[in-house]
Structure formats: structure tokens, C-alpha cells
Tab-separated table of C-alpha atoms and ligand atoms in Angstrom:
chain	number	residue	atom	x	y	z
Y	5	MET	CA	0.000	0.000	0.000
Y	6	ALA	CA	1.162	3.537	-0.643
Y	7	VAL	CA	-0.227	7.004	-1.271
Y	8	GLY	CA	-0.808	8.029	-4.887
Y	9	ILE	CA	0.065	11.451	-6.282
Y	10	PHE	CA	-1.531	12.197	-9.638
Y	11	ASP	CA	-0.862	14.953	-12.166
Y	12	SER	CA	-1.380	15.429	-15.880
Y	13	GLY	CA	2.391	15.600	-16.221
Y	14	LEU	CA	5.364	16.960	-14.346
Y	15	GLY	CA	3.683	19.659	-12.246
Y	16	GLY	CA	2.656	17.297	-9.435
Y	17	LEU	CA	6.346	16.655	-8.782
Y	18	THR	CA	6.313	19.938	-6.857
Y	19	VAL	CA	3.739	18.338	-4.540
Y	20	LEU	CA	5.530	14.979	-4.491
Y	21	ASP	CA	8.736	16.701	-3.428
Y	22	ALA	CA	6.997	18.465	-0.532
Y	23	VAL	CA	5.030	15.417	0.683
Y	24	SER	CA	8.021	13.096	0.536
Y	25	LYS	CA	10.159	15.569	2.515
Y	26	ARG	CA	7.422	15.980	5.118
Y	27	LEU	CA	6.517	12.263	5.278
Y	28	PRO	CA	9.788	10.460	4.525
Y	29	ASP	CA	8.480	7.088	5.757
Y	30	VAL	CA	5.445	7.034	3.476
Y	31	PRO	CA	5.900	5.329	0.086
Y	32	PHE	CA	4.486	7.354	-2.812
Y	33	VAL	CA	3.349	6.244	-6.266
Y	34	TYR	CA	3.514	9.167	-8.687
Y	35	PHE	CA	1.474	9.029	-11.893
Y	36	GLY	CA	2.126	11.568	-14.657
Y	37	ASP	CA	-0.271	11.381	-17.590
Y	38	ASN	CA	2.335	13.035	-19.818
Y	39	ALA	CA	0.944	11.480	-23.014
Y	40	HIS	CA	-2.271	13.478	-22.512
Y	41	ALA	CA	-0.916	16.713	-20.985
Y	42	PRO	CA	-1.897	19.469	-20.958
Y	43	TYR	CA	-5.296	18.869	-19.352
Y	44	GLY	CA	-5.929	22.593	-19.095
Y	45	VAL	CA	-7.298	22.877	-22.613
Y	46	ARG	CA	-9.520	19.743	-22.426
Y	47	ASP	CA	-13.230	19.663	-21.634
Y	48	ALA	CA	-14.548	18.359	-18.303
Y	49	ASP	CA	-15.604	14.902	-19.653
Y	50	ASP	CA	-12.202	14.351	-21.127
Y	51	VAL	CA	-10.455	15.335	-17.886
Y	52	TYR	CA	-12.832	13.064	-15.916
Y	53	ASN	CA	-12.166	10.048	-18.175
Y	54	LEU	CA	-8.400	10.469	-18.134
Y	55	THR	CA	-8.276	11.105	-14.381
Y	56	THR	CA	-10.411	8.080	-13.468
Y	57	GLN	CA	-8.258	5.809	-15.681
Y	58	ALA	CA	-5.111	7.057	-13.976
Y	59	VAL	CA	-6.579	6.698	-10.480
Y	60	GLU	CA	-7.604	3.104	-11.266
Y	61	ARG	CA	-4.023	2.358	-12.258
Y	62	MET	CA	-2.851	3.739	-8.910
Y	63	TRP	CA	-5.316	1.569	-7.023
Y	64	ASP	CA	-3.832	-1.399	-8.919
Y	65	ALA	CA	-0.408	-0.214	-7.722
Y	66	GLY	CA	-1.612	-0.528	-4.109
Y	67	CYS	CA	-2.816	2.981	-3.284
Y	68	ASP	CA	-6.000	3.388	-1.239
Y	69	LEU	CA	-5.586	7.152	-1.058
Y	70	VAL	CA	-4.836	9.285	-4.127
Y	71	ILE	CA	-4.119	13.024	-4.086
Y	72	LEU	CA	-5.077	14.784	-7.297
Y	73	ALA	CA	-2.028	17.052	-7.373
Y	74	CYS	CA	-3.559	18.699	-10.389
Y	75	ASN	CA	-5.872	21.669	-10.045
Y	76	THR	CA	-7.438	21.017	-13.421
Y	77	ALA	CA	-8.481	17.481	-12.419
Y	78	SER	CA	-9.502	18.695	-8.944
Y	79	ALA	CA	-11.643	21.421	-10.540
Y	80	ALA	CA	-13.120	19.509	-13.446
Y	81	ALA	CA	-13.411	15.905	-12.213
Y	82	LEU	CA	-13.114	15.473	-8.439
Y	83	ARG	CA	-16.632	16.361	-7.400
Y	84	ARG	CA	-18.129	13.982	-10.004
Y	85	MET	CA	-15.732	11.217	-8.897
Y	86	GLN	CA	-16.623	11.710	-5.228
Y	87	GLU	CA	-20.357	11.711	-5.952
Y	88	SER	CA	-20.573	8.439	-7.860
Y	89	TRP	CA	-17.322	6.717	-8.692
Y	90	ILE	CA	-14.993	6.162	-5.719
Y	91	PRO	CA	-15.435	2.818	-3.866
Y	92	ARG	CA	-16.098	2.956	-0.124
Y	93	ASP	CA	-12.634	1.766	0.906
Y	94	LYS	CA	-10.760	4.301	-1.253
Y	95	ARG	CA	-10.233	8.068	-1.020
Y	96	VAL	CA	-9.393	10.721	-3.583
Y	97	LEU	CA	-8.550	14.226	-2.348
Y	98	GLY	CA	-7.908	17.434	-4.262
Y	99	VAL	CA	-5.566	20.375	-3.837
Y	100	PHE	CA	-7.906	23.381	-3.639
Y	101	VAL	CA	-9.133	23.121	-0.102
Y	102	PRO	CA	-5.752	23.285	1.737
Y	103	LEU	CA	-4.921	26.402	-0.267
Y	104	ILE	CA	-8.210	28.113	0.472
Y	105	GLU	CA	-7.960	27.199	4.161
Y	106	ALA	CA	-4.546	28.906	4.235
Y	107	LEU	CA	-5.818	31.968	2.414
Y	108	THR	CA	-8.836	32.288	4.700
Y	109	GLU	CA	-6.859	31.329	7.830
Y	110	ARG	CA	-9.119	28.419	8.654
Y	111	LYS	CA	-8.334	25.098	10.251
Y	112	TRP	CA	-9.360	21.799	8.671
Y	113	GLY	CA	-12.988	20.970	9.403
Y	114	ASP	CA	-13.965	24.541	10.326
Y	115	ASN	CA	-17.405	24.603	8.748
Y	116	SER	CA	-18.562	27.858	10.295
Y	117	PRO	CA	-20.355	30.316	7.977
Y	118	PRO	CA	-18.302	32.405	5.534
Y	119	ARG	CA	-16.717	35.471	7.120
Y	120	GLU	CA	-14.615	38.522	6.223
Y	121	VAL	CA	-10.912	37.732	5.831
Y	122	ALA	CA	-7.767	39.866	5.710
Y	123	VAL	CA	-7.121	39.678	1.961
Y	124	LYS	CA	-9.577	41.460	-0.322
Y	125	HIS	CA	-7.930	41.363	-3.770
Y	126	VAL	CA	-6.705	37.995	-4.954
Y	127	ALA	CA	-5.140	37.103	-8.295
Y	128	LEU	CA	-5.660	33.513	-9.435
Y	129	PHE	CA	-3.310	32.074	-12.059
Y	130	ALA	CA	-4.502	28.740	-13.416
Y	131	THR	CA	-5.131	26.716	-16.561
Y	132	PRO	CA	-8.016	27.671	-18.890
Y	133	ALA	CA	-10.048	24.631	-17.681
Y	134	THR	CA	-9.560	25.493	-13.994
Y	135	VAL	CA	-10.519	29.116	-14.584
Y	136	ALA	CA	-13.591	28.079	-16.610
Y	137	SER	CA	-14.766	25.701	-13.848
Y	138	ARG	CA	-14.914	28.544	-11.260
Y	139	ALA	CA	-14.209	25.816	-8.684
Y	140	PHE	CA	-11.794	28.064	-6.785
Y	141	GLN	CA	-14.349	30.856	-6.408
Y	142	ARG	CA	-16.997	28.291	-5.363
Y	143	GLU	CA	-14.805	26.789	-2.623
Y	144	LEU	CA	-13.752	30.255	-1.484
Y	145	ALA	CA	-17.365	31.442	-1.246
Y	146	PHE	CA	-18.091	28.648	1.296
Y	147	ARG	CA	-15.484	30.173	3.607
Y	148	ALA	CA	-15.040	33.908	2.923
Y	149	ILE	CA	-17.034	36.951	1.932
Y	150	GLY	CA	-15.950	40.173	0.297
Y	151	VAL	CA	-12.951	38.748	-1.581
Y	152	ASP	CA	-12.495	39.994	-5.110
Y	153	VAL	CA	-10.890	37.256	-7.255
Y	154	GLU	CA	-9.474	38.076	-10.681
Y	155	ALA	CA	-8.557	34.940	-12.620
Y	156	GLN	CA	-5.973	34.774	-15.371
Y	157	ALA	CA	-6.050	31.709	-17.644
Y	158	CYS	CA	-2.382	31.045	-18.369
Y	159	GLY	CA	-2.535	29.292	-21.739
Y	160	GLY	CA	0.783	27.899	-22.974
Y	161	VAL	CA	2.739	27.849	-19.710
Y	162	VAL	CA	2.202	24.136	-19.010
Y	163	ASP	CA	3.127	23.161	-22.595
Y	164	ALA	CA	6.372	25.133	-22.348
Y	165	ILE	CA	7.248	23.520	-18.985
Y	166	GLU	CA	6.407	20.008	-20.240
Y	167	ASP	CA	8.658	20.691	-23.266
Y	168	GLY	CA	11.446	21.837	-20.947
Y	169	ASP	CA	11.453	25.296	-22.582
Y	170	LEU	CA	11.807	27.419	-19.453
Y	171	ILE	CA	12.739	30.561	-21.406
Y	172	LEU	CA	9.409	30.454	-23.234
Y	173	ALA	CA	7.624	29.597	-19.949
Y	174	GLU	CA	9.179	32.674	-18.297
Y	175	ALA	CA	8.121	34.970	-21.153
Y	176	MET	CA	4.578	33.607	-20.948
Y	177	VAL	CA	4.394	33.996	-17.173
Y	178	ARG	CA	5.472	37.648	-17.460
Y	179	SER	CA	2.886	38.337	-20.137
Y	180	HIS	CA	0.108	36.653	-18.087
Y	181	VAL	CA	1.075	38.691	-15.009
Y	182	ASP	CA	0.913	41.878	-17.135
Y	183	ALA	CA	-2.530	40.867	-18.386
Y	184	LEU	CA	-3.709	40.229	-14.821
Y	185	LYS	CA	-2.361	43.578	-13.612
Y	186	ARG	CA	-4.314	45.389	-16.312
Y	187	LYS	CA	-7.495	43.916	-14.759
Y	188	MET	CA	-6.376	44.124	-11.088
Y	189	PRO	CA	-3.484	46.582	-10.630
Y	190	ASN	CA	-2.822	45.892	-6.936
Y	191	PRO	CA	-3.529	42.316	-5.843
Y	192	GLU	CA	-2.549	41.569	-2.227
Y	193	ALA	CA	-2.205	37.850	-2.801
Y	194	ALA	CA	-1.618	35.643	-5.802
Y	195	ILE	CA	-2.569	31.982	-6.001
Y	196	LEU	CA	-0.507	29.687	-8.196
Y	197	GLY	CA	-3.489	27.475	-9.022
Y	198	CYS	CA	-1.632	24.954	-11.151
Y	199	THR	CA	0.953	22.558	-9.798
Y	200	HIS	CA	3.288	23.307	-12.700
Y	201	TYR	CA	3.588	26.966	-11.730
Y	202	PRO	CA	5.748	26.604	-8.587
Y	203	LEU	CA	8.502	25.607	-11.021
Y	204	MET	CA	8.259	29.284	-12.124
Y	205	GLN	CA	7.505	30.744	-8.677
Y	206	ASP	CA	10.473	33.150	-8.663
Y	207	ILE	CA	9.337	34.587	-11.997
Y	208	PHE	CA	5.757	35.069	-10.747
Y	209	GLN	CA	7.071	36.779	-7.605
Y	210	ASP	CA	9.454	38.988	-9.571
Y	211	ALA	CA	6.764	40.023	-12.069
Y	212	LEU	CA	4.182	40.650	-9.327
Y	213	GLY	CA	6.562	42.573	-7.063
Y	214	PRO	CA	7.631	42.034	-3.448
Y	215	ASP	CA	4.378	43.295	-1.887
Y	216	VAL	CA	2.276	40.442	-3.280
Y	217	SER	CA	2.105	37.236	-1.189
Y	218	VAL	CA	2.388	34.309	-3.563
Y	219	TYR	CA	0.618	31.145	-2.352
Y	220	SER	CA	1.722	27.877	-3.875
Y	221	GLN	CA	0.285	24.553	-2.993
Y	222	ALA	CA	3.064	22.066	-2.407
Y	223	ASN	CA	3.776	22.749	1.277
Y	224	LEU	CA	0.119	23.376	2.110
Y	225	VAL	CA	-0.907	20.045	0.566
Y	226	ALA	CA	1.935	18.277	2.394
Y	227	ALA	CA	0.832	19.692	5.775
Y	228	SER	CA	-2.764	18.764	5.030
Y	229	LEU	CA	-1.809	15.198	4.013
Y	230	GLU	CA	0.191	14.748	7.214
Y	231	ASP	CA	-2.815	15.855	9.224
Y	232	TYR	CA	-5.135	13.556	7.222
Y	233	LEU	CA	-2.895	10.520	7.739
Y	234	LYS	CA	-2.761	11.212	11.494
Y	235	ARG	CA	-6.548	11.119	11.536
Y	236	HIS	CA	-6.781	8.149	9.106
Y	237	PRO	CA	-3.649	6.049	9.683
Y	238	ALA	CA	-5.215	3.032	7.958
Y	239	MET	CA	-5.055	4.871	4.638
Y	240	VAL	CA	-1.337	4.222	4.419
Y	241	GLY	CA	0.172	0.764	4.760
Y	242	SER	CA	3.480	-0.960	5.037
Y	243	GLY	CA	4.679	-0.715	1.405
Y	244	THR	CA	8.160	0.678	1.014
Y	245	GLU	CA	8.513	1.286	-2.687
Y	246	ASN	CA	8.359	4.696	-4.273
Y	247	MET	CA	7.281	4.402	-7.893
Y	248	PHE	CA	7.054	6.821	-10.812
Y	249	LEU	CA	4.606	5.917	-13.575
Y	250	THR	CA	4.046	7.769	-16.845
Y	251	THR	CA	1.916	7.343	-19.928
Y	252	GLY	CA	4.633	9.226	-21.843
Y	253	ASP	CA	8.134	8.224	-22.892
Y	254	PRO	CA	9.821	7.107	-19.629
Y	255	ALA	CA	13.321	8.176	-20.706
Y	256	LYS	CA	12.214	11.660	-21.737
Y	257	VAL	CA	9.982	12.152	-18.696
Y	258	SER	CA	12.733	10.899	-16.333
Y	259	ALA	CA	15.218	13.377	-17.824
Y	260	ARG	CA	12.835	16.335	-17.353
Y	261	ALA	CA	11.860	15.224	-13.835
Y	262	THR	CA	15.523	14.879	-12.873
Y	263	GLN	CA	16.146	18.395	-14.214
Y	264	PHE	CA	13.206	19.855	-12.257
Y	265	LEU	CA	13.793	18.110	-8.921
Y	266	ARG	CA	17.592	18.138	-9.204
Y	267	ARG	CA	17.796	14.494	-8.151
Y	268	GLN	CA	17.675	11.256	-10.111
Y	269	ILE	CA	14.086	10.220	-10.908
Y	270	SER	CA	13.320	7.088	-12.950
Y	271	PHE	CA	9.877	6.741	-14.484
Y	272	GLN	CA	8.454	3.500	-15.831
Y	273	SER	CA	5.590	2.960	-18.270
Y	274	ALA	CA	2.193	3.063	-16.665
F	26	DGL	N1	-0.639	20.815	-13.345
F	26	DGL	C1	-2.025	20.714	-13.584
F	26	DGL	C2	-2.801	21.695	-12.745
F	26	DGL	O1	-2.479	21.843	-11.591
F	26	DGL	C3	-2.521	20.590	-14.975
F	26	DGL	C4	-1.874	21.367	-16.028
F	26	DGL	C5	-2.342	20.906	-17.379
F	26	DGL	O2	-2.193	19.712	-17.676
F	26	DGL	O3	-2.848	21.741	-18.141
F	26	DGL	O4	-3.750	22.301	-13.201
């Protein structure tokens, strides 16, 4: 048994890195659906079908708990999966809620009515599918009132990162930040609502300026997973093997992953 970490491609490695540092004794199975990335330009049915196939593969690999370390899948597929697809003895969790709890300074399980929070102007950077789903605004509205969210769909950034073209990715990030600032000149906080974007976090921060607090998910998801496993210890078992699965070309994906995480990562075919 192990815990599964799913992403459309390489972005979830930012989450994997944080969870494996925080929970070094937990074995993780990472699944990158690189053959079908990016998800951010796909419709919700497509994202649902691809995500459920990948999660099934992770169950076969011995995971009872899978984290969708992919905002696009969390936004477009998770609710439908939770309503009718996930068997009783399995769990699938998304990445939005830990982020929104941090932004609204709430603890897990605080279901009190929405209230005013410190930040009023929030920039959301995410994929076109995540922005179109409005899932972030929906989750936020359960917890906070009076927060103005301006969303910027960052087309092209994930493709550039998956291709390893970080110069193009940087140029695109700067142009998306400019576009956001034309709509919201002075955000107080910025959410990196795609797990690929922490790979460009310094560029986002530089383009936004030092006064903007940039929230990225990896450490928040890791803290939330640690808390979850304390409350549900049976969801992780005695397996010891970390595994990296991809639907793409394992050699190519391993080389990119090694470049991003700066340590040797070896993917195998899913
Ligand atoms: N990294 C994923 C996310 O968090 C998906 C990016 C994509 O495949 O478009 O949204």
C-alpha cells in the first residue's frame, strides 16, 4: 500500500517533493499522464475520463488514497468522482481546499459560515479549464465573503514547462502577469493554481513585485496530508517502494523530472 500522487504531467512533482520531505516514511506512487498533458485545454468529460483511468491504475499499484495534485483534475473531475465513482474503501482528495484554508486562515474541518478575511484582492493564475470551472471561487465562497478574485487563464505555460522550454515559460508567465495587472493593478495575494507553476515561482514573484504574497500549494498540501494521515492512519500501509509511472516516454519524462527536482528520478511505463 502507498499514497498516490496524480498529475497530468510533471507539475505534481512539486507536490511529491513536498510530501516526501514531510513524510519520509510514506511510500508514494507518482502518476504523470504526460501522453495526454496538458489537461488545461480539455473539456470536463475528457479530464474526468483520463483522471479516473489514472486513479484506477494507482489503485492497482496498491494505493487506497490518491491526491489529485492537479488543479485542473480537482476542478473539473473530483466532485463527479466523489459523488458516484470512488469505492467505499478508497479516497481521492484534491488540492484546492488546503490552499483556500490557508488563504482564509481556517483550520481543517472549520465549517462555520463564511466570514470577512484579511485579503480582499486575490489574483488567481490557473489553466483555462480550472478558470472556466470557477471551482476556486466556489470553494472560497463557502469560507469567505468580500474577496475579489481576478482569474488569469495562463494558456501555454504548461506546454512550455512540459517541453522543458523554461525561457518560453518565463516569457509567458510575465505576459500573463501583465494581463492580470491590467485587470487588477494591486492584488494583495496571488494563487498559483496549477501545480506546474511553482517551477516558475520566482518569476511570478518577480513580475508581481515584493508586496504580493504568492501562495503555492506544495507545502500546504503536504501539511494537510500529514494531518489527514494522522486522523486516518489506515489509509497508508506498510509498502516501502516509491514508484514513478508515466503514460509518456519514460526516458524523456525521467530526464525532465531529474532536471526539475535536481535528483535522479526514474519513471516507468504506466
Ligand atoms: N498541473 C495541472 C494543474 O495543476 C494541470 C496542467 C495541465 O495539464 O494543463 O492544473
